[in-house]
PDB file of C-alpha atoms in Angstrom:
ATOM      1  CA  MET A 233      19.985 -11.322  11.649  1.00 42.00           C
ATOM      2  CA  HIS A 234      17.268  -9.363  10.207  1.00 44.00           C
ATOM      3  CA  GLY A 235      16.977 -11.521   7.393  1.00 50.00           C
ATOM      4  CA  ARG A 236      16.111 -14.400   9.521  1.00 53.00           C
ATOM      5  CA  TYR A 237      13.671 -12.432  11.887  1.00 48.00           C
ATOM      6  CA  VAL A 238      11.502 -11.369   9.085  1.00 51.00           C
ATOM      7  CA  LYS A 239      10.982 -15.101   8.205  1.00 52.00           C
ATOM      8  CA  GLY A 240      10.800 -16.318  12.114  1.00 51.00           C
ATOM      9  CA  ALA A 241       7.894 -17.112  14.175  1.00 53.00           C
ATOM     10  CA  ASP A 242       7.746 -13.756  15.835  1.00 47.00           C
ATOM     11  CA  ALA A 243       7.461 -11.508  12.858  1.00 46.00           C
ATOM     12  CA  ARG A 244       4.734 -14.188  11.242  1.00 48.00           C
ATOM     13  CA  ALA A 245       2.506 -14.048  14.750  1.00 48.00           C
ATOM     14  CA  ARG A 246       2.912 -10.023  14.462  1.00 50.00           C
ATOM     15  CA  SER A 247       2.185  -9.851  10.790  1.00 56.00           C
ATOM     16  CA  VAL A 248       5.770  -7.848  10.275  1.00 64.00           C
ATOM     17  CA  SER A 249       7.286  -7.905   6.953  1.00 76.00           C
ATOM     18  CA  TRP A 250       9.417  -5.487   4.874  1.00 80.00           C
ATOM     19  CA  HIS A 251      10.803  -5.550   1.574  1.00 82.00           C
ATOM     20  CA  TYR A 252      14.827  -4.937   2.355  1.00 86.00           C
ATOM     21  CA  SER A 253      17.227  -4.841   5.260  1.00 87.00           C
ATOM     22  CA  VAL A 254      20.189  -2.775   4.683  1.00 87.00           C
ATOM     23  CA  ASP A 255      23.636  -2.850   7.091  1.00 86.00           C
ATOM     24  CA  SER A 256      27.151  -1.825   6.505  1.00 84.00           C
ATOM     25  CA  ARG A 257      28.187  -4.969   4.272  1.00 83.00           C
ATOM     26  CA  GLU A 258      25.142  -5.749   2.107  1.00 83.00           C
ATOM     27  CA  ILE A 259      21.622  -5.269   1.125  1.00 84.00           C
ATOM     28  CA  ARG A 260      19.186  -8.195   1.378  1.00 84.00           C
ATOM     29  CA  GLN A 261      15.629  -8.325  -0.348  1.00 83.00           C
ATOM     30  CA  HIS A 262      13.093 -10.312   1.654  1.00 80.00           C
ATOM     31  CA  LEU A 263      10.013  -9.679  -0.725  1.00 80.00           C
ATOM     32  CA  PRO A 264       9.430  -8.324  -4.249  1.00 83.00           C
ATOM     33  CA  ASP A 265       8.858  -4.839  -4.598  1.00 81.00           C
ATOM     34  CA  THR A 266       5.199  -5.404  -5.739  1.00 82.00           C
ATOM     35  CA  GLU A 267       3.995  -7.679  -3.036  1.00 80.00           C
ATOM     36  CA  ARG A 268       2.730  -5.692  -0.270  1.00 76.00           C
ATOM     37  CA  GLY A 269       4.669  -5.548   3.384  1.00 75.00           C
ATOM     38  CA  TRP A 270       3.123  -5.188   6.789  1.00 68.00           C
ATOM     39  CA  HIS A 271       5.356  -2.273   8.414  1.00 64.00           C
ATOM     40  CA  ALA A 272       3.674   1.075   7.806  1.00 60.00           C
ATOM     41  CA  GLY A 273       0.025   0.975   8.721  1.00 61.00           C
ATOM     42  CA  SER A 274      -2.330   2.359   6.143  1.00 59.00           C
ATOM     43  CA  GLY A 275       1.269   3.107   4.142  1.00 59.00           C
ATOM     44  CA  ASN A 276       1.558  -0.481   3.450  1.00 61.00           C
ATOM     45  CA  VAL A 277      -0.710  -0.263   0.482  1.00 67.00           C
ATOM     46  CA  ASN A 278       1.498   1.672  -1.771  1.00 76.00           C
ATOM     47  CA  SER A 279       5.166   1.541  -0.227  1.00 83.00           C
ATOM     48  CA  ILE A 280       8.469  -0.355  -0.189  1.00 87.00           C
ATOM     49  CA  GLY A 281       9.880  -1.008   3.233  1.00 85.00           C
ATOM     50  CA  ILE A 282      13.409  -0.221   4.047  1.00 87.00           C
ATOM     51  CA  GLU A 283      14.935  -1.174   7.216  1.00 88.00           C
ATOM     52  CA  LEU A 284      18.342   0.036   8.186  1.00 88.00           C
ATOM     53  CA  CYS A 285      20.137  -2.007  10.677  1.00 86.00           C
ATOM     54  CA  VAL A 286      21.925  -0.573  13.632  1.00 81.00           C
ATOM     55  CA  ASN A 287      24.317  -3.452  14.498  1.00 76.00           C
ATOM     56  CA  SER A 288      26.883  -3.077  17.298  1.00 75.00           C
ATOM     57  CA  ASP A 289      29.825  -4.298  15.105  1.00 76.00           C
ATOM     58  CA  GLY A 290      28.606  -2.454  11.998  1.00 76.00           C
ATOM     59  CA  ASN A 291      29.433   0.946  10.534  1.00 86.00           C
ATOM     60  CA  TRP A 292      26.490   3.284  10.670  1.00 86.00           C
ATOM     61  CA  ALA A 293      27.702   5.956   8.026  1.00 88.00           C
ATOM     62  CA  GLN A 294      28.300   2.839   5.723  1.00 87.00           C
ATOM     63  CA  THR A 295      25.141   1.386   6.418  1.00 87.00           C
ATOM     64  CA  LYS A 296      23.178   4.789   5.396  1.00 87.00           C
ATOM     65  CA  ARG A 297      25.482   5.197   2.284  1.00 87.00           C
ATOM     66  CA  ARG A 298      24.142   1.565   1.325  1.00 86.00           C
ATOM     67  CA  GLY A 299      20.638   2.889   2.211  1.00 88.00           C
ATOM     68  CA  GLN A 300      20.775   5.849   0.198  1.00 87.00           C
ATOM     69  CA  GLN A 301      22.067   3.664  -2.724  1.00 87.00           C
ATOM     70  CA  LEU A 302      19.171   1.223  -2.791  1.00 87.00           C
ATOM     71  CA  ILE A 303      16.821   4.067  -2.501  1.00 88.00           C
ATOM     72  CA  ALA A 304      18.297   5.815  -5.899  1.00 88.00           C
ATOM     73  CA  TYR A 305      18.128   2.377  -7.362  1.00 86.00           C
ATOM     74  CA  LEU A 306      14.523   1.878  -6.589  1.00 87.00           C
ATOM     75  CA  MET A 307      13.357   5.553  -7.614  1.00 87.00           C
ATOM     76  CA  LYS A 308      15.147   4.979 -10.954  1.00 86.00           C
ATOM     77  CA  LYS A 309      13.509   1.415 -11.131  1.00 85.00           C
ATOM     78  CA  TRP A 310       9.954   2.406 -10.295  1.00 87.00           C
ATOM     79  CA  GLY A 311       9.897   6.317 -11.159  1.00 88.00           C
ATOM     80  CA  ILE A 312       9.561   7.418  -7.639  1.00 87.00           C
ATOM     81  CA  THR A 313      10.198  11.009  -6.695  1.00 88.00           C
ATOM     82  CA  LEU A 314      12.487  12.338  -3.834  1.00 86.00           C
ATOM     83  CA  ALA A 315       9.225  14.018  -2.280  1.00 86.00           C
ATOM     84  CA  ASN A 316       7.699  10.306  -1.942  1.00 86.00           C
ATOM     85  CA  VAL A 317      10.672   8.983   0.322  1.00 87.00           C
ATOM     86  CA  GLU A 318       9.254   9.069   3.766  1.00 86.00           C
ATOM     87  CA  THR A 319       9.862   7.878   7.190  1.00 80.00           C
ATOM     88  CA  HIS A 320       7.629   5.301   8.905  1.00 76.00           C
ATOM     89  CA  ARG A 321       6.886   8.412  11.147  1.00 77.00           C
ATOM     90  CA  ALA A 322       4.876  10.209   8.317  1.00 71.00           C
ATOM     91  CA  GLN A 323       2.937   6.767   8.142  1.00 70.00           C
ATOM     92  CA  THR A 324       2.545   6.046  11.584  1.00 70.00           C
ATOM     93  CA  GLY A 325       3.608   8.651  14.004  1.00 71.00           C
ATOM     94  CA  LYS A 326       6.106   6.212  15.535  1.00 75.00           C
ATOM     95  CA  ASN A 327       9.794   7.476  16.109  1.00 77.00           C
ATOM     96  CA  CYS A 328      11.065   5.497  13.331  1.00 78.00           C
ATOM     97  CA  PRO A 329      14.033   5.566  11.943  1.00 78.00           C
ATOM     98  CA  ALA A 330      15.067   6.961  15.309  1.00 81.00           C
ATOM     99  CA  ASN A 331      18.802   7.516  14.389  1.00 81.00           C
ATOM    100  CA  LEU A 332      17.969   9.216  11.035  1.00 82.00           C
ATOM    101  CA  LEU A 333      15.278  11.518  13.014  1.00 82.00           C
ATOM    102  CA  ARG A 334      17.850  12.664  15.323  1.00 86.00           C
ATOM    103  CA  GLU A 335      20.530  13.303  12.619  1.00 84.00           C
ATOM    104  CA  GLY A 336      18.282  15.093  10.307  1.00 86.00           C
ATOM    105  CA  PHE A 337      16.197  12.781   7.741  1.00 81.00           C
ATOM    106  CA  ALA A 338      16.555  16.009   5.159  1.00 86.00           C
ATOM    107  CA  ALA A 339      20.509  15.598   5.376  1.00 86.00           C
ATOM    108  CA  PHE A 340      19.990  11.453   4.523  1.00 85.00           C
ATOM    109  CA  LYS A 341      17.871  12.721   1.359  1.00 85.00           C
ATOM    110  CA  ALA A 342      20.128  14.974   0.116  1.00 85.00           C
ATOM    111  CA  GLY A 343      22.550  12.253  -0.268  1.00 84.00           C
ATOM    112  CA  ILE A 344      20.250   9.993  -2.170  1.00 84.00           C
ATOM    113  CA  GLY A 345      21.458  10.214  -5.970  1.00 67.00           C
ATOM    114  CA  VAL A 346      24.794  11.250  -4.908  1.00 63.00           C
ATOM    115  CA  VAL A 347      26.388   8.029  -4.347  1.00 58.00           C
ATOM    116  CA  PRO A 348      26.268   5.168  -7.156  1.00 59.00           C
ATOM    117  CA  THR A 349      23.782   2.411  -7.171  1.00 56.00           C
ATOM    118  CA  GLU A 350      24.793  -1.350  -7.295  1.00 57.00           C
ATOM    119  CA  GLU A 351      23.000  -4.523  -7.724  1.00 51.00           C
ATOM    120  CA  VAL A 352      20.867  -5.569  -4.939  1.00 54.00           C
ATOM    121  CA  ALA A 353      21.754  -8.954  -3.390  1.00 50.00           C
ATOM    122  CA  SER A 354      18.504 -11.039  -2.964  1.00 48.00           C
ATOM    123  CA  GLU A 355      17.321 -13.800  -0.767  1.00 46.00           C
ATOM    124  CA  TYR A 356      13.850 -13.967  -2.504  1.00 45.00           C
ATOM    125  CA  THR A 357      12.894 -16.602  -4.461  1.00 46.00           C
ATOM    126  CA  LYS A 358       9.705 -17.305  -6.579  1.00 45.00           C
ATOM    127  CA  GLN A 359       8.927 -20.569  -4.429  1.00 42.00           C
ATOM    128  CA  GLU A 360       8.101 -18.123  -1.599  1.00 41.00           C
ATOM    129  CA  ALA A 361       5.434 -16.302  -2.739  1.00 42.00           C
ATOM    130  CA  VAL A 362       1.660 -17.460  -3.309  1.00 43.00           C
ATOM    131  CA  ILE A 363       0.799 -16.486  -6.790  1.00 45.00           C
ATOM    132  CA  ILE A 364      -2.739 -15.617  -8.126  1.00 46.00           C
ATOM    133  CA  LYS A 365      -3.083 -16.753 -11.477  1.00 50.00           C
ATOM    134  CA  ALA A 366      -5.846 -16.149 -14.069  1.00 48.00           C
ATOM    135  CA  GLU A 367      -5.837 -19.478 -15.391  1.00 46.00           C
ATOM    136  CA  ASN A 368      -6.682 -21.117 -11.860  1.00 50.00           C
ATOM    137  CA  PHE A 369      -8.643 -18.456 -10.252  1.00 51.00           C
ATOM    138  CA  GLN A 370     -10.049 -19.967  -6.878  1.00 52.00           C
ATOM    139  CA  TRP A 371     -11.401 -16.618  -5.333  1.00 53.00           C
ATOM    140  CA  ALA A 372     -15.027 -16.915  -3.902  1.00 48.00           C
ATOM    141  CA  SER A 373     -15.795 -13.771  -5.509  1.00 53.00           C
ATOM    142  CA  GLY A 374     -15.161 -15.277  -8.837  1.00 62.00           C
ATOM    143  CA  LYS A 375     -12.403 -14.557 -11.392  1.00 70.00           C
ATOM    144  CA  ASN A 376     -14.421 -11.630 -13.223  1.00 75.00           C
ATOM    145  CA  GLY A 377     -15.461  -9.995 -10.118  1.00 78.00           C
ATOM    146  CA  PHE A 378     -11.772  -9.646  -9.054  1.00 81.00           C
ATOM    147  CA  GLU A 379     -10.473  -8.556 -12.620  1.00 85.00           C
ATOM    148  CA  ASP A 380     -13.362  -5.846 -12.293  1.00 86.00           C
ATOM    149  CA  ILE A 381     -11.631  -4.653  -8.701  1.00 85.00           C
ATOM    150  CA  LEU A 382      -8.118  -5.163 -10.184  1.00 87.00           C
ATOM    151  CA  ARG A 383      -8.988  -2.931 -13.453  1.00 88.00           C
ATOM    152  CA  ARG A 384     -10.356  -0.099 -11.215  1.00 86.00           C
ATOM    153  CA  HIS A 385      -8.209   0.007  -8.193  1.00 85.00           C
ATOM    154  CA  GLY A 386      -4.840  -1.665  -8.949  1.00 85.00           C
ATOM    155  CA  ASN A 387      -1.975   0.013 -10.425  1.00 86.00           C
ATOM    156  CA  LYS A 388      -0.012  -0.732 -13.785  1.00 87.00           C
ATOM    157  CA  ASN A 389       2.489  -3.143 -11.827  1.00 83.00           C
ATOM    158  CA  GLU A 390      -0.410  -4.779 -10.235  1.00 83.00           C
ATOM    159  CA  ASN A 391      -2.348  -5.278 -13.355  1.00 87.00           C
ATOM    160  CA  ASP A 392       0.714  -5.955 -15.547  1.00 88.00           C
ATOM    161  CA  ALA A 393       1.880  -8.887 -12.939  1.00 84.00           C
ATOM    162  CA  TYR A 394      -1.600 -10.422 -13.045  1.00 85.00           C
ATOM    163  CA  LYS A 395      -1.507 -10.524 -16.957  1.00 85.00           C
ATOM    164  CA  ASN A 396       1.928 -12.437 -16.875  1.00 82.00           C
ATOM    165  CA  GLY A 397       0.875 -14.603 -13.992  1.00 79.00           C
ATOM    166  CA  SER A 398       3.136 -13.185 -11.373  1.00 79.00           C
ATOM    167  CA  LEU A 399       0.501 -11.362  -9.022  1.00 78.00           C
ATOM    168  CA  THR A 400       1.206 -12.639  -5.177  1.00 74.00           C
ATOM    169  CA  GLU A 401      -1.673 -13.188  -3.000  1.00 70.00           C
ATOM    170  CA  SER A 402      -0.276 -10.568  -0.943  1.00 67.00           C
ATOM    171  CA  ASP A 403      -0.676  -8.112  -3.584  1.00 76.00           C
ATOM    172  CA  ALA A 404      -4.083  -9.378  -4.712  1.00 78.00           C
ATOM    173  CA  PHE A 405      -5.565  -8.920  -1.194  1.00 75.00           C
ATOM    174  CA  GLY A 406      -3.880  -5.253  -1.251  1.00 77.00           C
ATOM    175  CA  VAL A 407      -5.877  -4.332  -4.063  1.00 80.00           C
ATOM    176  CA  VAL A 408      -9.219  -5.783  -2.496  1.00 78.00           C
ATOM    177  CA  ALA A 409      -8.360  -3.705   0.745  1.00 79.00           C
ATOM    178  CA  LYS A 410      -7.935  -0.646  -1.417  1.00 80.00           C
ATOM    179  CA  ALA A 411     -11.407  -1.418  -2.879  1.00 80.00           C
ATOM    180  CA  LEU A 412     -12.874  -1.902   0.143  1.00 76.00           C
ATOM    181  CA  LEU A 413     -11.513   1.556   1.515  1.00 76.00           C
ATOM    182  CA  ALA A 414     -12.522   3.683  -1.418  1.00 76.00           C
ATOM    183  CA  GLN A 415     -15.045   6.077  -0.934  1.00 78.00           C
ATOM    184  CA  PRO A 416     -17.744   6.314  -3.607  1.00 81.00           C
ATOM    185  CA  SER A 417     -17.981   9.389  -5.958  1.00 84.00           C
ATOM    186  CA  GLU A 418     -19.776  12.534  -4.474  1.00 88.00           C
ATOM    187  CA  THR A 419     -20.910  13.398  -7.976  1.00 91.00           C
ATOM    188  CA  VAL A 420     -24.721  12.891  -8.458  1.00 91.00           C
ATOM    189  CA  PRO A 421     -25.234  10.938 -11.793  1.00 90.00           C
ATOM    190  CA  ASP A 422     -27.209  12.681 -14.470  1.00 92.00           C
ATOM    191  CA  ALA A 423     -29.855  10.661 -14.395  1.00 92.00           C
ATOM    192  CA  HIS A 424     -30.748  11.167 -10.887  1.00 92.00           C
ATOM    193  CA  LYS A 425     -29.909  14.617 -10.549  1.00 92.00           C
ATOM    194  CA  ASP A 426     -33.414  16.146 -10.880  1.00 93.00           C
ATOM    195  CA  ALA A 427     -34.871  13.339  -8.387  1.00 92.00           C
ATOM    196  CA  TRP A 428     -31.868  13.818  -5.844  1.00 91.00           C
ATOM    197  CA  ALA A 429     -32.201  17.913  -5.910  1.00 93.00           C
ATOM    198  CA  GLU A 430     -35.941  17.377  -5.489  1.00 92.00           C
ATOM    199  CA  PHE A 431     -35.818  14.946  -2.487  1.00 92.00           C
ATOM    200  CA  THR A 432     -32.868  17.343  -0.900  1.00 91.00           C
ATOM    201  CA  ASP A 433     -35.305  20.441  -0.988  1.00 92.00           C
ATOM    202  CA  ARG A 434     -38.322  18.636   0.403  1.00 90.00           C
ATOM    203  CA  GLY A 435     -35.698  17.149   3.113  1.00 91.00           C
ATOM    204  CA  ILE A 436     -36.413  13.600   2.685  1.00 90.00           C
ATOM    205  CA  VAL A 437     -32.505  13.209   2.007  1.00 90.00           C
ATOM    206  CA  ASN A 438     -29.804  15.571   3.325  1.00 91.00           C
ATOM    207  CA  GLY A 439     -27.877  15.978   0.233  1.00 90.00           C
ATOM    208  CA  GLU A 440     -25.098  14.227   1.309  1.00 90.00           C
ATOM    209  CA  ARG A 441     -22.900  11.034   0.163  1.00 89.00           C
ATOM    210  CA  PRO A 442     -25.522  10.491  -2.565  1.00 90.00           C
ATOM    211  CA  ASN A 443     -23.788   7.312  -4.101  1.00 88.00           C
ATOM    212  CA  HIS A 444     -23.429   5.338  -0.527  1.00 88.00           C
ATOM    213  CA  PRO A 445     -25.667   2.568   0.539  1.00 86.00           C
ATOM    214  CA  VAL A 446     -29.006   3.262   2.411  1.00 87.00           C
ATOM    215  CA  THR A 447     -29.616   1.081   5.405  1.00 90.00           C
ATOM    216  CA  ARG A 448     -33.076  -0.150   6.133  1.00 90.00           C
ATOM    217  CA  ALA A 449     -33.266   2.113   9.127  1.00 91.00           C
ATOM    218  CA  GLN A 450     -32.382   5.066   6.977  1.00 88.00           C
ATOM    219  CA  TYR A 451     -34.877   4.189   4.275  1.00 87.00           C
ATOM    220  CA  THR A 452     -37.781   3.982   6.889  1.00 92.00           C
ATOM    221  CA  THR A 453     -37.079   7.267   7.800  1.00 90.00           C
ATOM    222  CA  MET A 454     -37.024   8.652   4.279  1.00 88.00           C
ATOM    223  CA  GLN A 455     -39.999   6.713   3.661  1.00 89.00           C
ATOM    224  CA  LYS A 456     -41.793   8.399   6.680  1.00 89.00           C
ATOM    225  CA  ARG A 457     -40.798  11.827   5.501  1.00 88.00           C
ATOM    226  CA  GLN A 458     -42.157  11.302   2.161  1.00 86.00           C
ATOM    227  CA  GLU A 459     -45.433  10.043   3.841  1.00 86.00           C
ATOM    228  CA  ASP A 460     -45.768  12.643   5.776  1.00 85.00           C
ATOM    229  CA  GLY A 461     -45.467  15.028   2.790  1.00 76.00           C
ATOM    230  CA  LYS A 462     -42.457  16.659   3.315  1.00 59.00           C
TER     231      LYS A 462
END
């Protein structure tokens, strides 16, 4: 049921998706690990989403065991530490996963790695993903522009996927989002240190955010301060 939902109209309308659904019988993969899901707010950029299914006809203890198996498998596959295994609540503040939070998430984490891992059944096929390939790049910003963004803001998996022609459109947008949200450095470049220090002392600039863009309104104020002899 959860596998059908993630591909259904409601999930698409709400922009909801996650990587794995787990119940007492099986583990199903909906997205490749390197494709961005939409389930954890700002945590979507660098997380793998797992939903533990609470079914009326299911075995909750077995569902948790399979979830622990899956997490152990992914930790080994991607080099993830136990400290980075988090709940949705840690990312979004919502009461999720409610059952695990009520029972104690620390106890659940303690069981990860104790159970043996198994291969994960997958319902994902490459035909379901939109791939960004270097040889047919059609982004408005241009191939070179995107590759520069990917080099500076993409992780190793995303860079490797782009090189071998398997970077998904979703992950590409995720890299661009990281670039847009990234804050400029607070370090003044050596070539501008003297002028920056002088203008700060004179009160023309306030000495903060040296590498942020300047609006026209801010520029006129700075120009007036300079003309007033500050």
